[in-house]
XYZ file of C-alpha atoms in Angstrom:
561
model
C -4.588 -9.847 23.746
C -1.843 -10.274 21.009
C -1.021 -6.674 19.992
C -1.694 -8.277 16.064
C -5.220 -8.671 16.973
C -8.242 -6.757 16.405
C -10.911 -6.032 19.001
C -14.831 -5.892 18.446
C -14.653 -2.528 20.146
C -11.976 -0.893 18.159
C -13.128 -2.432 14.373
C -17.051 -1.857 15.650
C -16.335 1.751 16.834
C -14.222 2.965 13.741
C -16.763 1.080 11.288
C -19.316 3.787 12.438
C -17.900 6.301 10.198
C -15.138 5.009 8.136
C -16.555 4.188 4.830
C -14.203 1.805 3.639
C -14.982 -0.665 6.199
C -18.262 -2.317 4.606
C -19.617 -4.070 7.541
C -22.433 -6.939 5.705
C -25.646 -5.410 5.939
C -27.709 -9.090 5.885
C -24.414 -11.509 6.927
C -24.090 -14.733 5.932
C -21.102 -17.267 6.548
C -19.078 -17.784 4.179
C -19.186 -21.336 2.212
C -16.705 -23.383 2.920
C -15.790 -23.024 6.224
C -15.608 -24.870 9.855
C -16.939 -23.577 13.069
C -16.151 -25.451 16.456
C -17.041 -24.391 19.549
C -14.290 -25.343 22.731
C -14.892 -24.609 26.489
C -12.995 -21.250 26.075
C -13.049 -20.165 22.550
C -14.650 -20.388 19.173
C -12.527 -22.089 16.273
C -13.283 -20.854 12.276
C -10.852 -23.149 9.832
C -11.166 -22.126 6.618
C -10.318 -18.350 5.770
C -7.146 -17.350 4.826
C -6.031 -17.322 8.198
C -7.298 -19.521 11.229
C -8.876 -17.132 13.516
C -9.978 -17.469 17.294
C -11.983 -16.142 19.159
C -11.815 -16.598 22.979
C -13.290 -15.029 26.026
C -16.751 -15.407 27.742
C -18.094 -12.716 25.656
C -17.164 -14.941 22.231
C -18.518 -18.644 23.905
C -22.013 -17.011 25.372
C -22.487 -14.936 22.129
C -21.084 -16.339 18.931
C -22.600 -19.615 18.483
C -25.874 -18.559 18.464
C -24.844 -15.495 16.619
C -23.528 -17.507 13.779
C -26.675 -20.099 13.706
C -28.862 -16.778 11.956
C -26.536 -15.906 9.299
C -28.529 -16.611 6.381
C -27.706 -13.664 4.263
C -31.723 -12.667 4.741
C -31.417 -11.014 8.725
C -30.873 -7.730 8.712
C -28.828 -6.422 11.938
C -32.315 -5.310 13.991
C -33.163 -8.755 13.392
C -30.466 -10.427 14.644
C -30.706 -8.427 17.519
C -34.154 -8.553 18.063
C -33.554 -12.531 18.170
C -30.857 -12.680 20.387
C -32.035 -10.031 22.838
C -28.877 -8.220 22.630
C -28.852 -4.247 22.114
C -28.094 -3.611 18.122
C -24.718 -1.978 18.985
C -23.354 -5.397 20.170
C -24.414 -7.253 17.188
C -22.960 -4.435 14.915
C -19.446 -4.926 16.691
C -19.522 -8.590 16.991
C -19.994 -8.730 13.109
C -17.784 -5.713 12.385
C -15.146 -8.380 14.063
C -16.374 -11.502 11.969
C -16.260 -9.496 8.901
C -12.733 -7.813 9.721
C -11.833 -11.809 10.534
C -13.156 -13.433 7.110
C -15.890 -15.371 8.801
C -19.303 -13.230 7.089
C -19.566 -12.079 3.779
C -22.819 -9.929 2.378
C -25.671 -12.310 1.145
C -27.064 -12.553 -2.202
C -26.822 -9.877 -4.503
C -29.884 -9.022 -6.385
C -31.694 -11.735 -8.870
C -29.630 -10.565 -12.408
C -26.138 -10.652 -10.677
C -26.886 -13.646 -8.906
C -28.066 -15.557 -11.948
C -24.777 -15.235 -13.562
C -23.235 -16.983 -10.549
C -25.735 -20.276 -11.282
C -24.419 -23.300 -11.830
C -20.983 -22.461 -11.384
C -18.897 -25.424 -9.929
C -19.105 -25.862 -5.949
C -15.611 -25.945 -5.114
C -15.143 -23.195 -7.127
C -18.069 -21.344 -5.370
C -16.269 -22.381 -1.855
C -13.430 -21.031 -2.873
C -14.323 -17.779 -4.168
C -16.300 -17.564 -0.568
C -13.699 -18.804 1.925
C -10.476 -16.740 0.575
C -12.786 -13.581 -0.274
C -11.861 -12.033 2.579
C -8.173 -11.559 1.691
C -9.291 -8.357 -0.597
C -12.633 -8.005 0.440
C -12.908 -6.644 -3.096
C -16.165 -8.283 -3.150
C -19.242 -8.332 -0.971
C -19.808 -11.440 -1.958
C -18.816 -14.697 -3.410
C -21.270 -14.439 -6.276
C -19.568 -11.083 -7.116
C -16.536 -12.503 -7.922
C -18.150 -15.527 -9.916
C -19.526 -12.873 -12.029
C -15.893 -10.997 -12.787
C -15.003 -14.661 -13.889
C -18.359 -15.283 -16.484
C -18.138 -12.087 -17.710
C -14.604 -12.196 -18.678
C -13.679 -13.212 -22.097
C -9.948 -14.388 -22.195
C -7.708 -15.261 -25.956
C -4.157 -16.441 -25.363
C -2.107 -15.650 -28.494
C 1.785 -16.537 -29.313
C 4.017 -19.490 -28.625
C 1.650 -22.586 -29.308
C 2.609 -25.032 -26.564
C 2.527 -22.176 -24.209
C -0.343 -21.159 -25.070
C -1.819 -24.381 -25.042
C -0.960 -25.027 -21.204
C -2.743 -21.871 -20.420
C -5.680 -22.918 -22.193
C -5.720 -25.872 -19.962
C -4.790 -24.601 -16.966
C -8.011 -21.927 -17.216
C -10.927 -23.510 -18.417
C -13.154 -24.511 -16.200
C -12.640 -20.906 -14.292
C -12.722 -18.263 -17.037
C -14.146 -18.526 -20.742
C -10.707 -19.047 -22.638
C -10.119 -19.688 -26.126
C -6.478 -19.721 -28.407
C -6.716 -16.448 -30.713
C -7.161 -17.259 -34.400
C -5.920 -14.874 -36.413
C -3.451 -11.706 -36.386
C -6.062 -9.629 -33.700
C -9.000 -11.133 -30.755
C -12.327 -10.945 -31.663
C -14.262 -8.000 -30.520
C -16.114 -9.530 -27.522
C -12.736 -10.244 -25.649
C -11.614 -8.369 -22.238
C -8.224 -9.719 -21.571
C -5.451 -10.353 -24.109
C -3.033 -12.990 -23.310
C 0.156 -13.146 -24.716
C 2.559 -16.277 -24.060
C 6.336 -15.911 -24.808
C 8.961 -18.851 -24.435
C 11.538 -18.283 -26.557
C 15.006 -19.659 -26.133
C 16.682 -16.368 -27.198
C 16.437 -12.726 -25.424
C 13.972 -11.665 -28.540
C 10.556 -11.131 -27.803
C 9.559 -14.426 -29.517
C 7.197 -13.238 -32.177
C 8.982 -10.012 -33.981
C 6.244 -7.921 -35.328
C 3.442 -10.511 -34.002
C 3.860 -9.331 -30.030
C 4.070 -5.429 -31.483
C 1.010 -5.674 -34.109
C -0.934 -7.341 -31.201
C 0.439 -5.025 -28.683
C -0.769 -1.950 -30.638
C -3.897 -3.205 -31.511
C -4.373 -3.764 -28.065
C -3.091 -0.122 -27.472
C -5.860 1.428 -29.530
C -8.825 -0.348 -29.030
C -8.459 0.197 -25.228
C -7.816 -3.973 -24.417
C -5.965 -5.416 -21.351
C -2.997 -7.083 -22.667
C -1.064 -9.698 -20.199
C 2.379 -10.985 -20.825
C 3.598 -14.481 -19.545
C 7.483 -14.432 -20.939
C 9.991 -17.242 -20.106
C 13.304 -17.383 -20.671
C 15.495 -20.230 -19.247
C 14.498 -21.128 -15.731
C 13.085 -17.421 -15.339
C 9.478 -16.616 -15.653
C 8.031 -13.329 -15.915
C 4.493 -12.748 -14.773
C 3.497 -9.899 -16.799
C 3.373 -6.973 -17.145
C -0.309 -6.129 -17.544
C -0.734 -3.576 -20.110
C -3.847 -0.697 -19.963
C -4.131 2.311 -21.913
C -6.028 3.620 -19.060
C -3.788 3.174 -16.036
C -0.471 1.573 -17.329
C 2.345 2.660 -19.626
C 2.448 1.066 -23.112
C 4.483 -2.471 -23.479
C 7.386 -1.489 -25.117
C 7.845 1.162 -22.133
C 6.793 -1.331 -19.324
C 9.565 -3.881 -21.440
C 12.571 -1.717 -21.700
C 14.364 -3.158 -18.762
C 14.188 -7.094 -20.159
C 17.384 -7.195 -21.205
C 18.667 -6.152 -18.154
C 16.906 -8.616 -15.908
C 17.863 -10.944 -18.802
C 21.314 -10.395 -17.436
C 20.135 -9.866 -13.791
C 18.777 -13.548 -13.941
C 22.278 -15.440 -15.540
C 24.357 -17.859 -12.914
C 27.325 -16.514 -10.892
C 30.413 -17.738 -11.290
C 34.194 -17.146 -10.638
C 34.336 -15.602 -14.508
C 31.898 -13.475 -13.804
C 27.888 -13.953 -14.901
C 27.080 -16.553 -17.172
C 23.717 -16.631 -19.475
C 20.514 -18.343 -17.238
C 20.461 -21.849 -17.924
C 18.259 -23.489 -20.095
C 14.352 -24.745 -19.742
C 13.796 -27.761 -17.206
C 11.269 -30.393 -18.107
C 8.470 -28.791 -16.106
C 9.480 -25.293 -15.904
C 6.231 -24.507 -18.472
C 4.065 -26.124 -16.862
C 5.282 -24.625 -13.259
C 5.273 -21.004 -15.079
C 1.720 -21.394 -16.343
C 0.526 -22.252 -12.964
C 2.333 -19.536 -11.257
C 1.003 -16.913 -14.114
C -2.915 -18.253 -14.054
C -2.908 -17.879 -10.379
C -1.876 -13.955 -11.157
C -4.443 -13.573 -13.796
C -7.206 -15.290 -12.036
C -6.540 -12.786 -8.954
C -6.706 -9.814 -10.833
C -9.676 -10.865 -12.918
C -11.943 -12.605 -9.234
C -10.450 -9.940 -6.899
C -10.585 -12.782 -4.350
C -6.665 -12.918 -3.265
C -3.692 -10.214 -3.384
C -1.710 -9.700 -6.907
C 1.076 -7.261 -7.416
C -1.160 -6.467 -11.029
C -1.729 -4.271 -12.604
C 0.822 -1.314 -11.254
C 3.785 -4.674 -10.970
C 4.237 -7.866 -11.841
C 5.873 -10.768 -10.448
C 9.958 -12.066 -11.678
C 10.247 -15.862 -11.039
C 13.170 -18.242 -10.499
C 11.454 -21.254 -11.680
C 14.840 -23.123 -10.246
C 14.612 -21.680 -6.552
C 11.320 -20.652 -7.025
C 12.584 -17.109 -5.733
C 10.549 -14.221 -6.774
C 10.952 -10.092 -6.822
C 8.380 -7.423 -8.333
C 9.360 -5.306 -10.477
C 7.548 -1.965 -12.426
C 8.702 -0.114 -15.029
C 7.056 3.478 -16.040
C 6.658 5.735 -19.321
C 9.970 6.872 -20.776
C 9.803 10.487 -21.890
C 9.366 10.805 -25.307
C 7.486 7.952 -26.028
C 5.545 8.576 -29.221
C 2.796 6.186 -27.307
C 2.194 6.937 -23.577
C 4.684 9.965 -22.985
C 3.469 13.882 -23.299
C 7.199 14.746 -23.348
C 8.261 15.997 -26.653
C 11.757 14.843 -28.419
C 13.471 11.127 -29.059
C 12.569 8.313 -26.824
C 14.596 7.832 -24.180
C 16.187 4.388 -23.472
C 14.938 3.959 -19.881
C 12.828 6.378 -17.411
C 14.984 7.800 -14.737
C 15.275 5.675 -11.339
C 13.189 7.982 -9.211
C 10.062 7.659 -11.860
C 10.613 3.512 -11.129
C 10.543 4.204 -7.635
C 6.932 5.864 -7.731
C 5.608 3.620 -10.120
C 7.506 0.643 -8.003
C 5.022 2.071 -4.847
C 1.662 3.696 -7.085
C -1.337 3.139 -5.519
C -3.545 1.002 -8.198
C -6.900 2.103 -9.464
C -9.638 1.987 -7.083
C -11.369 -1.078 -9.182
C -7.851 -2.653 -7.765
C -8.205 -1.318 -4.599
C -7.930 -4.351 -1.673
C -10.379 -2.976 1.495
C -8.178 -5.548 3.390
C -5.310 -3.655 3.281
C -7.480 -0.979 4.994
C -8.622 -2.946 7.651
C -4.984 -3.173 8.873
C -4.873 0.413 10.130
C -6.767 -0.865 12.929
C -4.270 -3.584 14.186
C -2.914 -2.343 17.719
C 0.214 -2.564 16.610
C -0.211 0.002 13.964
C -2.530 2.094 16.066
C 0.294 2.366 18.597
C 2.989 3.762 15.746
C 1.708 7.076 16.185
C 2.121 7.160 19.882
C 6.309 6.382 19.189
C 8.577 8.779 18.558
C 11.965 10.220 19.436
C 12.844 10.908 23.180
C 16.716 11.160 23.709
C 16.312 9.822 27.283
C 19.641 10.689 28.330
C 20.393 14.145 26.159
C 19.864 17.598 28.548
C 16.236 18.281 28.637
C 15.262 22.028 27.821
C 12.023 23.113 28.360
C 10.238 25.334 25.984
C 7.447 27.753 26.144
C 3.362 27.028 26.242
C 2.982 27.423 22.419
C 0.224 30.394 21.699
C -1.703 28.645 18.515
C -4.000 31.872 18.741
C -1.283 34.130 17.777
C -1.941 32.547 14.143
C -4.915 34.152 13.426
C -3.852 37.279 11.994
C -0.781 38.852 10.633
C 2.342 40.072 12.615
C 4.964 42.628 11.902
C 8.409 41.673 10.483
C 10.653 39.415 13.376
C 13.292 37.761 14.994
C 13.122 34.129 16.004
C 12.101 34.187 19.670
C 11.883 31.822 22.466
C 7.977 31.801 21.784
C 7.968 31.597 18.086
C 10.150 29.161 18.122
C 7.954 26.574 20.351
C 5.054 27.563 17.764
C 6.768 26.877 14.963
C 7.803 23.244 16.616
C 4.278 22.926 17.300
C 2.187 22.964 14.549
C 5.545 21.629 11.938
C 5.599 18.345 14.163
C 3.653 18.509 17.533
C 0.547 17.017 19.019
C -2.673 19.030 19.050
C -4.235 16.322 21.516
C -3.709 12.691 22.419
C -7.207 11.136 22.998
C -7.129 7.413 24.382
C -8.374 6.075 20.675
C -6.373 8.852 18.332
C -3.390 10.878 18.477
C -4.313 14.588 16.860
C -1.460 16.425 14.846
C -1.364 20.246 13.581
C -0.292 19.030 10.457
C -1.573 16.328 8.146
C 0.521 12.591 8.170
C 0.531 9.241 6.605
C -1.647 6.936 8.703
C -1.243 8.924 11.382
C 2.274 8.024 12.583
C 3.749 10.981 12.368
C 7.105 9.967 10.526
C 8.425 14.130 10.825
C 11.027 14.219 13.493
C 12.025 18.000 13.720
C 15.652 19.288 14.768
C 16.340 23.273 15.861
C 19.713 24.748 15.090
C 19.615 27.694 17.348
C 22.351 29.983 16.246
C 20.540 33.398 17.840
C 17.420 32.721 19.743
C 17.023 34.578 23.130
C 16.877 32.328 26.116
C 18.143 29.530 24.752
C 21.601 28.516 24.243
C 23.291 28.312 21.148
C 23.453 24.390 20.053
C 21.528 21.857 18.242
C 18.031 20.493 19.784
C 15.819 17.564 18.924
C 11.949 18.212 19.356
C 10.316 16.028 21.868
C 6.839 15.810 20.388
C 5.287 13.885 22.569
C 6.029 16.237 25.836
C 6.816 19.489 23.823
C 10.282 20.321 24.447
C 13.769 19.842 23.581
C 16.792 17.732 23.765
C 20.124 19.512 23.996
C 22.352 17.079 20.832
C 25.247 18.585 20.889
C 26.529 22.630 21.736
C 28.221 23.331 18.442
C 26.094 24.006 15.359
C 29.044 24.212 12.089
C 27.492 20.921 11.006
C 24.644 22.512 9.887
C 26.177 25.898 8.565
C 24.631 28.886 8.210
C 24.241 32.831 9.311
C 19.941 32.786 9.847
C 19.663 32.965 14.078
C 17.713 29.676 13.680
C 17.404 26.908 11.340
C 15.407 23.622 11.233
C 16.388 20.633 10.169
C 13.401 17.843 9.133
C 13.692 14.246 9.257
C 11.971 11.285 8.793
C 11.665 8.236 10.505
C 11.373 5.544 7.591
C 11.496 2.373 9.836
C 8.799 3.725 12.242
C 6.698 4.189 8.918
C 7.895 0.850 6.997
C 6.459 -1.530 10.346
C 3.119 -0.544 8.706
C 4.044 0.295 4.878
C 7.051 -1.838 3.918
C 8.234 -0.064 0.742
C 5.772 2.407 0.397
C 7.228 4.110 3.217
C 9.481 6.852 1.932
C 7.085 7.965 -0.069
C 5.258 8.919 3.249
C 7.740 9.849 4.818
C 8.609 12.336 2.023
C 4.713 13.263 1.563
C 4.926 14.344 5.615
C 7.786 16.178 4.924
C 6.281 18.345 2.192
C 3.239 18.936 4.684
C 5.372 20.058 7.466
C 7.201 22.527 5.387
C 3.673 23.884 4.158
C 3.277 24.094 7.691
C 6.161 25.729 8.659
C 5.746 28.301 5.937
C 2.405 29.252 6.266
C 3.082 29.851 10.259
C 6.416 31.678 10.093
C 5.345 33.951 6.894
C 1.804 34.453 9.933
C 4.345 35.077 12.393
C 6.406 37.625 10.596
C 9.471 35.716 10.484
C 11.882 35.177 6.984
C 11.005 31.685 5.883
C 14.026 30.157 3.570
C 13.796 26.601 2.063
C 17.457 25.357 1.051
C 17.191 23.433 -2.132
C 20.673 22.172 -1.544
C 22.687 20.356 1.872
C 25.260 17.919 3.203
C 23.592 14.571 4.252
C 26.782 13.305 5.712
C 27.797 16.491 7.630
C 24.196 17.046 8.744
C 23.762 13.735 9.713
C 26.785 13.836 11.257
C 25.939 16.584 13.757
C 22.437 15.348 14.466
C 23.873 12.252 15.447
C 21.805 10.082 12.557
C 22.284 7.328 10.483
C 20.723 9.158 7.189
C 19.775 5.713 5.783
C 17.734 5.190 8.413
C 16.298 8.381 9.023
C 16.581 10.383 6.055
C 17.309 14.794 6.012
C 13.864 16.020 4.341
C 14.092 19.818 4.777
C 16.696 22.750 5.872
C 15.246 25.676 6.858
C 16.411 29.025 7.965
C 14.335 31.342 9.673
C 14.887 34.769 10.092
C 17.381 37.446 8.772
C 21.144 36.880 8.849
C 22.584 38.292 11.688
């Protein structure tokens, strides 16, 4: 078994009480797809990704499995048909589901009338590729999001114009007439292609852009400049900052986007014959994601940058700039720009839960993510130490004032970045972590601690003890007997959440300090968070490449000595 695949047993077992994985209650297959049965495994073409399924238990059971998905059978059913035991069934469509092969079947009669008469391929469509949000339960959920939208394209005429095109037939579309959309509309489009760095339209994109604002309407930009298309952003009073704070950084990916050459940058070049055309596709394919929910979009939280040249492609996000008289609480003058570490959260937000992709849930299940929280540091070749049995029933009431000891010490390591139990299916931790990997890597600089030699340690987690690093300790200065350093392992955590992954790793960190804390202040012992260190010199000492694996916390514990 690839270590990328996911079995019946795990997806079936964990579907039993995690409510995010919506398991069809009367399955159907989706439309659009093709099943072949071979000698050793069962084929299914069709869904975003070709899946297989192979093994005796896949060949004797799936065929006739899939022959009663008619969206009517209920699971008993099923089973009562096949004379298998319910459980089986439940896993071996917990699998199909997981795999993109069943969807639910028809919603009830007023939500399934909107979806009549809407265009087969479409229909197929909307079925086959559902799975890569599984946003919907079914196809005809999705055709409704399309009927009931109501989209107006406004600004630059032949822009516009291609968008028109390029839409009907999947969403009601119209051009706006007049200065603001009528009042039945649910998505504002506006199209931008000047030749200069302006906005295109003056006061036009700004009146629109506050009307929008105020009467609580979805406004989505499509802006081209040169050979460089931008895909949004998508503006929302109720989740997004306002445009002219999502905008502020055009200019500089204006500049971003010009040609390199021995002088220096050059201005982008201008418009190819086709580069509208190519934008408008690009952009409708955006907007038709986030309006269906059928396949991935970086909208609303980002949008995408285009090379219409290369066809090479970054998101970007931008976020409220204090002082803004229209989305900031901050009092005083607008700022030019919001600082870089407010772009990095809104770069990684989570989007609303209407936005919310159940796919992207289903991958915490993927062996190779359920083994991440089984790895972690081991320094294979560093001096093992052994450390005491940690007591975890000493935290249950209050102790008198202390020193560090040899047995606080391996309770504090404990519950700040141990393992309470490792059961075959789940690795338990003391303290709360990110998908369960466990990105906190804990160091001990032991200054004063009796029993134990003075010298920096790592933590072994997974067999509780330490690794003797090195037997001098003025990289990490200080006069507390012990101190801990915290880490995190960012490419442990980015194998499963790409950029998102500092943010857990720093969202670990702030748990294991609570952690730490709450036990040493239990435990008698002087807690003291630095809010100030050297990277380099700490990295240095801990043998680290800080880039890699990041200094979260410094912490002394106990009284100077």
């Amino acid at each position: 078994m690839s270590d990328r695949s996911i079995t019946a047993e795990t997806i079936g077992s964990a579907a039993r009480f995690d409510p995010q994985l919506r398991v069809p209650r009367r399955p159907r297959l989706r439309r659009g797809l093709v099943v072949s049965t071979e000698a050793d495994q069962v084929v299914v073409t069709g869904p975003p990704k070709k899946q297989l399924f192979r093994g005796s238990s896949a060949t004797d059971l799936l065929p006739a499995l899939l022959a009663l998905l008619d969206g009517e059978r209920t699971h008993a059913g099923i089973a009562a048909e096949l004379g298998r035991p319910e459980d089986v069934i439940f896993k071996a469509l917990s699998l199909l589901w997981t795999c993109g092969v069943v969807e639910d079947g028809p919603p009830a009669e007023a939500e399934a009338a909107l979806a009549q008469g809407i265009d087969g391929r479409l229909a197929d469509f909307l079925s086959r590729v559902g799975s890569a949000t599984e946003a919907n339960a079914c196809w005809e959920q999705a055709a409704t999001r399309l009927r009931t939208a109501r989209v107006e394209i406004f600004g630059a005429p032949a822009l516009a114009a291609l968008l028109r095109d390029e839409l009907t037939g999947s969403i009601p579309v119209a051009l706006g007439a007049g200065a603001t959309p009528s009042e039945r509309v649910t998505l504002v489009v506006w199209a931008d292609a000047a030749d200069t760095g302006s906005d295109g339209a003056g006061t036009g994109v700004s009146a629109l852009a506050e009307h929008c604002w105020e009467k609580g309407i979805p406004l989505l930009r499509l802006r081209v400049r040169g050979r460089r298309a931008a895909l949004g952003p998508l503006v929302d009073p109720r989740t997004t900052p306002c445009l002219d704070c999502l905008t502020a950084h055009d200019a500089d990916d204006d500049a971003r986007a010009g040609t390199e050459t021995d002088g220096g940058r050059e201005p982008h070049r201008a418009s190819a014959e086709g580069d509208l055309a190519l934008a408008v596709a690009l952009f409708v394919r955006d907007l038709f994601a986030a309006v269906s929910r059928t396949t991935p979009t970086p909208l609303p939280m980002r949008w995408r940058l285009v090379n219409l040249e290369t066809l090479s492609q970054r998101d970007t996000a931008a976020a409220t700039r204090p002082g803004c008289p229209r989305c900031s609480v901050a009092e005083g003058p607008t700022a030019e720009h919001a600082a870089p570490a407010t772009r990095f959260e809104a770069s990684v937000a989570m989007p609303p839960k209407e936005f919310a992709d159940l796919k992207a849930h289903q991958m915490h299940y993927k062996p190779s993510n359920l083994a991440l929280q089984r790895l972690s540091r081991t320094w294979p070749v560093a001096g093992a130490v052994e450390l005491l049995p940690p007591e975890h029933t000493r935290l249950g009431r209050r102790w008198p004032a202390a020193q560090p000891g040899p047995d606080t010490l391996a309770l504090l390591l404990s519950v700040t970045a141990g393992i309470k139990a490792d059961a075959p299916d789940k690795v338990a931790r003391w303290t709360a972590s990110g998908g369960n990997i466990g990105s906190v890597t804990a160091y001990a600089v032991v200054r004063d601690v009796p029993g134990l030699a003075s010298g920096i340690y790592g933590y072994v987690a997974a067999e509780h003890r330490l690794a003797l690093l090195s037997s001098r300790t003025d990289a990490v200065t200080g006069d507390r007997p012990l101190t801990l350093v915290l880490t995190g392992d960012f490419p442990k955590v980015a194998r499963k959440y790409s950029a998102f992954a500092l943010r857990i790793v720093l969202l670990d960190s702030g748990c294991a300090q609570a952690t730490a804390r709450e036990a040493a202040q239990t435990l008698g012992i002087r807690f003291a968070l630095r809010p100030r260190w050297d990277d380099d010199a700490i990295a240095a000492g801990l043998g680290i490449n800080p880039d890699m694996e990041p200094v979260t916390a410094v912490i002394d514990l106990g009284e100077a000595t």
